[in-house]
Coordinates of C-alpha atoms and ligand atoms in Angstrom, one line a residue:
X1 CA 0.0 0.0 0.0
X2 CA 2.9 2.3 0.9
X3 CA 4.2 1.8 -2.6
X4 CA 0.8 2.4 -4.2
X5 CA 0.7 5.8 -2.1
X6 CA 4.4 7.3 -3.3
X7 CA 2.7 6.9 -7.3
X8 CA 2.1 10.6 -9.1
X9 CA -1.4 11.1 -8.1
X10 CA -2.6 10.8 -11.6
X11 CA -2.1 7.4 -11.3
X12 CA -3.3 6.8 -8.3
X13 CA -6.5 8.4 -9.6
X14 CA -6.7 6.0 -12.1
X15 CA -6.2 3.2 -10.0
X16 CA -8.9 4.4 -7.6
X17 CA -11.4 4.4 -10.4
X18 CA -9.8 1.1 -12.1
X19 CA -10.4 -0.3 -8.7
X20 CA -13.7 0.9 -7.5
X21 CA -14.6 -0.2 -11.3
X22 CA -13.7 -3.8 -10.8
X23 CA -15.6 -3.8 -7.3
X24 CA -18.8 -3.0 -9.4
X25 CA -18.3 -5.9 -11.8
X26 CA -17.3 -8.5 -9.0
X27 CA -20.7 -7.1 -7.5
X28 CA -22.7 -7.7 -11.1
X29 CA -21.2 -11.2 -11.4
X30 CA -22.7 -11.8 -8.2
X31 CA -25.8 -11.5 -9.9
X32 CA -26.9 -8.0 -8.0
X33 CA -29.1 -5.7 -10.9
X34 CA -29.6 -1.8 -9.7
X35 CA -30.9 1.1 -11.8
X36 CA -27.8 2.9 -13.6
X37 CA -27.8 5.9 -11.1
X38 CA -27.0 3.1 -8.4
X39 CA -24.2 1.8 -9.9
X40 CA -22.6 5.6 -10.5
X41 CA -23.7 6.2 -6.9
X42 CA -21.6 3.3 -5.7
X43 CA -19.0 3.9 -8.0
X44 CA -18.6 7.2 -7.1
X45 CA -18.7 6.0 -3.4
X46 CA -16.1 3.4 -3.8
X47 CA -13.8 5.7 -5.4
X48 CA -13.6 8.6 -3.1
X49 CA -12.9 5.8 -0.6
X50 CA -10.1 4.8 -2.4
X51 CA -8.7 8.3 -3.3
X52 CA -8.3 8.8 0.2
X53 CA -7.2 5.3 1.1
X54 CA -4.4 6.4 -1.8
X55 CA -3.8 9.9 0.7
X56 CA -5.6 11.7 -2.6
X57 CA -5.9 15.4 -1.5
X58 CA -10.0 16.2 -0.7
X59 CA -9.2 18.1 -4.3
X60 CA -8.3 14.9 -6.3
X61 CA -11.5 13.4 -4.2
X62 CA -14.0 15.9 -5.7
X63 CA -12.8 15.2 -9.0
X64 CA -12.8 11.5 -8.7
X65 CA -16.1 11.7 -7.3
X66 CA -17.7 14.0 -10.3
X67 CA -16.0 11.3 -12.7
X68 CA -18.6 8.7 -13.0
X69 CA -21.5 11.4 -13.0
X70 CA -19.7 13.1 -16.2
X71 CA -19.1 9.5 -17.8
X72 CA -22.8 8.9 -17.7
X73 CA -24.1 12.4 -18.2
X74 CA -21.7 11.9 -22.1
X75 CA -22.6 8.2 -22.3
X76 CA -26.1 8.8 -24.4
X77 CA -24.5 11.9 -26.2
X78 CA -24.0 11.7 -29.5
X79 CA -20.2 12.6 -29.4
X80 CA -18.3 9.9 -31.7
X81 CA -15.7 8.1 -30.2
X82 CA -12.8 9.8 -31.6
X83 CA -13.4 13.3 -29.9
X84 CA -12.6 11.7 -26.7
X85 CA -9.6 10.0 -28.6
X86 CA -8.6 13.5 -29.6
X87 CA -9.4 15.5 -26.6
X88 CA -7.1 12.9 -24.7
X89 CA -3.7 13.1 -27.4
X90 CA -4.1 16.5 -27.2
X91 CA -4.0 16.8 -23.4
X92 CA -1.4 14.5 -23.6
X93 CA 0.6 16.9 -26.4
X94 CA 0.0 19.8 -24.6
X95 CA 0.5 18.4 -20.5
X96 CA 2.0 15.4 -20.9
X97 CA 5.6 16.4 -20.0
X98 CA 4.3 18.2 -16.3
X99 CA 1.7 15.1 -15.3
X100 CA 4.5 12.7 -14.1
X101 CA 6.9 15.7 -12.4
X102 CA 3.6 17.5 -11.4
X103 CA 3.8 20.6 -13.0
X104 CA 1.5 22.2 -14.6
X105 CA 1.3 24.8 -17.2
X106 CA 1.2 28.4 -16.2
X107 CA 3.5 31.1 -17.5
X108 CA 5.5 34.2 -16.0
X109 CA 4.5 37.2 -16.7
X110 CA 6.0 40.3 -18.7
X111 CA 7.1 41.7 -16.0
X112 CA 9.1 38.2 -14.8
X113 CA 10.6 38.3 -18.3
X114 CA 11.6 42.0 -17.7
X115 CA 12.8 41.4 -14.4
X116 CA 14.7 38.1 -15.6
X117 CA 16.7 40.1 -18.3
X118 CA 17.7 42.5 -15.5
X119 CA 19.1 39.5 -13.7
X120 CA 21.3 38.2 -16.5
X121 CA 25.1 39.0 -16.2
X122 CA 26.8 41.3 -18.3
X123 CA 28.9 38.9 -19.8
X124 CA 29.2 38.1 -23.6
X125 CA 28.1 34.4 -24.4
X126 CA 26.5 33.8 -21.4
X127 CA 24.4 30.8 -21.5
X128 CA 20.9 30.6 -19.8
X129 CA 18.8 27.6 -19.9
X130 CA 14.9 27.6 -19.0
X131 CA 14.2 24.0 -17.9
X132 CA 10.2 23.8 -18.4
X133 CA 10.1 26.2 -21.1
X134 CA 6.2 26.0 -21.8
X135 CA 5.2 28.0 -25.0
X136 CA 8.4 30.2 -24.7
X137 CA 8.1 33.5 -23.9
X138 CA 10.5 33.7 -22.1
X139 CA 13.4 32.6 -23.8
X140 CA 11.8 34.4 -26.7
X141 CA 12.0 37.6 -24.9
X142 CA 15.4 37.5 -23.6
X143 CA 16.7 36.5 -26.8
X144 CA 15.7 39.1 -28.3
X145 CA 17.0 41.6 -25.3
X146 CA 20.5 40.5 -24.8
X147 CA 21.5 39.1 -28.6
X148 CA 25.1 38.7 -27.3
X149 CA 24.0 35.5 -25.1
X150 CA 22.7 31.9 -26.2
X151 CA 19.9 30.4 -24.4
X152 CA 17.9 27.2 -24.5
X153 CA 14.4 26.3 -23.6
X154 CA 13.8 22.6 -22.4
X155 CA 10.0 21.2 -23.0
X156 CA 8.9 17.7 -22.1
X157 CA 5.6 18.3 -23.6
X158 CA 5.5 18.1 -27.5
X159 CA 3.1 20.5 -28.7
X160 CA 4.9 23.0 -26.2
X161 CA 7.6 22.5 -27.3
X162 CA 6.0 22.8 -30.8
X163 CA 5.2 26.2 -30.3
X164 CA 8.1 27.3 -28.3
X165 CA 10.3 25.8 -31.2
X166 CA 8.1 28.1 -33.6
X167 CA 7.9 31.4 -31.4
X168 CA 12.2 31.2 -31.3
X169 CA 12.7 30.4 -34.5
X170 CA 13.5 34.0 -35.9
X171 CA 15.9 34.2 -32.8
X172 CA 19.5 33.1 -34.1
X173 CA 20.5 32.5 -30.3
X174 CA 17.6 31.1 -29.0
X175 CA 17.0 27.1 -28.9
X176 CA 14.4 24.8 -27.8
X177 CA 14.8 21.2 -27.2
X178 CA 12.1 18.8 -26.6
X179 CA 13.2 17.0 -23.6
X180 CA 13.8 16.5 -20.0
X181 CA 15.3 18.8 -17.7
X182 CA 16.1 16.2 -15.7
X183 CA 18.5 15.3 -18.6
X184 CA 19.8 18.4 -19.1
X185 CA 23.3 18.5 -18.6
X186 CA 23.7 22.2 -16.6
X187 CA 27.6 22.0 -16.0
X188 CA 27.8 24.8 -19.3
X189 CA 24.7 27.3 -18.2
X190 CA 25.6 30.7 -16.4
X191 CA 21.9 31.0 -15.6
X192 CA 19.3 28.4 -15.1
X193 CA 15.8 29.4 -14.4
X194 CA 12.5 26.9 -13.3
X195 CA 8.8 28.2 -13.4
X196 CA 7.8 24.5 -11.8
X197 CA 6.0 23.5 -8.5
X198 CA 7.0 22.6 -5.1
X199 CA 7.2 19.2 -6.0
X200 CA 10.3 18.9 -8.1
X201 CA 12.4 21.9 -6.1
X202 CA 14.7 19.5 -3.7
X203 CA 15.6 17.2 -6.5
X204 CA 16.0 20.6 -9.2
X205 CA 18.5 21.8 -6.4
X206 CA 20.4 18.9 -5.6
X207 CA 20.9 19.0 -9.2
X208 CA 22.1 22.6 -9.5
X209 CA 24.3 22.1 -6.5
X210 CA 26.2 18.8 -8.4
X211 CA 26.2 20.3 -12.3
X212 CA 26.5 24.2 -11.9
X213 CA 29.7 26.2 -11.5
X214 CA 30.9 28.8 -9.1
X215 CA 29.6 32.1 -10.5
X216 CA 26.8 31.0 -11.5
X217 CA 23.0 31.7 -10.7
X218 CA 19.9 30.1 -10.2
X219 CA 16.4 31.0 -10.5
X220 CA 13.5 29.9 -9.6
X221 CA 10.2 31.7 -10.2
X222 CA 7.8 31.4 -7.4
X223 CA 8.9 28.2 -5.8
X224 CA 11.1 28.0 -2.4
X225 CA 13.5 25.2 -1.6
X226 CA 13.3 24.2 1.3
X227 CA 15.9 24.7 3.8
X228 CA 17.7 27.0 1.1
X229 CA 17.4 30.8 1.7
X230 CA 17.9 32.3 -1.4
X231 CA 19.8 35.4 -1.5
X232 CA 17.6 37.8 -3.2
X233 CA 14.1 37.9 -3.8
X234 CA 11.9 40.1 -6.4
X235 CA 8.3 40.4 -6.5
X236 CA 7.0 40.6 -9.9
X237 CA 3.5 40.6 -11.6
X238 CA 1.3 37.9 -12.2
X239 CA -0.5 35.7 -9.2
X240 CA -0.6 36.4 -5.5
X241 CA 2.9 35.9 -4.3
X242 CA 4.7 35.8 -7.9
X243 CA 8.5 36.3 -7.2
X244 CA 11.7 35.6 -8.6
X245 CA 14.2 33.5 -6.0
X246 CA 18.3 34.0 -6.8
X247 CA 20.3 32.2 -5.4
X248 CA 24.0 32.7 -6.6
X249 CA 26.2 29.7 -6.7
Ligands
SAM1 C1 4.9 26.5 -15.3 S1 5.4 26.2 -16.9 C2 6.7 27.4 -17.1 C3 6.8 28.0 -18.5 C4 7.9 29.0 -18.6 N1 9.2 28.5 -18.1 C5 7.6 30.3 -18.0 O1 8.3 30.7 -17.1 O2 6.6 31.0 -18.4 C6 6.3 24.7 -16.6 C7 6.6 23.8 -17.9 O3 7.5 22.8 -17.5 C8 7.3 21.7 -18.3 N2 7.8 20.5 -17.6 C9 7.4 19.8 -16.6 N3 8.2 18.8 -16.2 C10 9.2 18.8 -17.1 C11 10.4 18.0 -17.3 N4 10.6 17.0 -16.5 N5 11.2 18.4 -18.3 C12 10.9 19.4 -19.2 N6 9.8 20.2 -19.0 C13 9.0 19.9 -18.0 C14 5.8 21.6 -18.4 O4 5.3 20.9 -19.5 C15 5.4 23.2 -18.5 O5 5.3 23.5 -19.8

């Protein structure tokens, strides 16, 4: 059970419903008929029990529990069967590379980009990496501001990475790579900034402490690590407590 509870919570959401699916059908081999609303009322039961027997958050809970309501509201619609096919590759294409590391999509503001080119040492060549890239504006921007420097956007997700790729293209000294930062060697970069979620931040600095040089800086936009003060910090537009957190290495 233990094992089942570290899983990405995606998973463990599908397990919960997989689960509280098969209890219906051990039920229905048993010979037991109910009205449909029964069965989603029991399914919808079973599963919030399990999403908490999984340690779901009470979020991932209300979700799990308006599942088996949607599934049968859409059953009788007359949606063919490939929508949902569709609907589901292009939440993979455009998701996909932030549902295992749980991160999702969001993106700094102007401002942060402003703020970040402000943060960039005045030195020619510099490199700067953004590791979770999303759609690019960032690397975009500072491309454009400081065309004496290189810098590279990292995208797990492929239609991100699409659009980052096609957003940079006009910039000579911008490149995106569709990939994973966590294989993204960062021994070369002067600057390395992450726009992720709490989640990854211990592992993201234990690999900045290993790979990254004296001299140079880290960035992370919004999220602390913990334990690690960083040694400036500057608000900047966007949602409540948007910030930019330097540490310099
Ligand atoms: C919050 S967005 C930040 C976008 C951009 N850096 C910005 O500041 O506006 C985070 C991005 O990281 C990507 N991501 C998540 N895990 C990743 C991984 N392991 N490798 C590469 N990209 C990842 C997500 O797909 C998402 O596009």
């Amino acid at each position: 059970m233990n094992l089942l509870r570290r899983l990405p919570p995606l998973l463990r959401a599908l397990l919960a419903q997989a689960l509280a699916f098969a209890g219906l059908l051990a039920l229905a081999g048993l010979g037991l008929r109910f009205p449909g609303y029964v069965w989603v009322l029991l399914q919808t039961v079973l599963v919030v029990f399990l999403s908490r027997s999984l340690t779901l958050s009470p979020r991932w809970a209300f979700m799990q529990a308006a599942l088996p309501f949607l599934v049968r509201a859409l059953w009788a619609a007359p949606i063919p069967a490939w929508v949902y096919l569709a609907l589901f590759l292009a939440m993979v294409l455009i998701f996909g590379g932030g549902l295992i590391s749980r991160v999702p999509l969001y993106h700094a503001s102007e401002d942060a980009w402003e703020k970040l080119a402000g943060l960039l040492p005045e030195k020619p060549g510099l490199r700067f990496v953004d590791l979770g890239c999303g759609f690019g504006g960032p690397v975009a921007h500072l491309a454009r501001a400081r065309p004496d420097a290189f810098f590279t956007g990292v995208e797990a997700s492929p239609f991100t990475c699409l659009v980052a790729w096609l957003r940079c293209l006009p910039c000579a000294n911008a490149r995106i790579r569709l990939g994973s930062l966590w294989r993204t060697d960062l021994a070369g970069c002067d600057v390395a900034y992450a726009f992720l979620s709490p989640v990854p931040m211990p592992a993201l600095w234990a690999k900045v402490r290993r790979e990254m040089q004296p001299g140079s800086r880290f960035i992370s936009h919004s999220f602390d690590v913990p334990g690690e003060t960083p040694h400036r910090v500057i608000p900047v537009k966007g949602r409540e407590s948007a910030r930019l957190l330097i540490w310099d290495l």
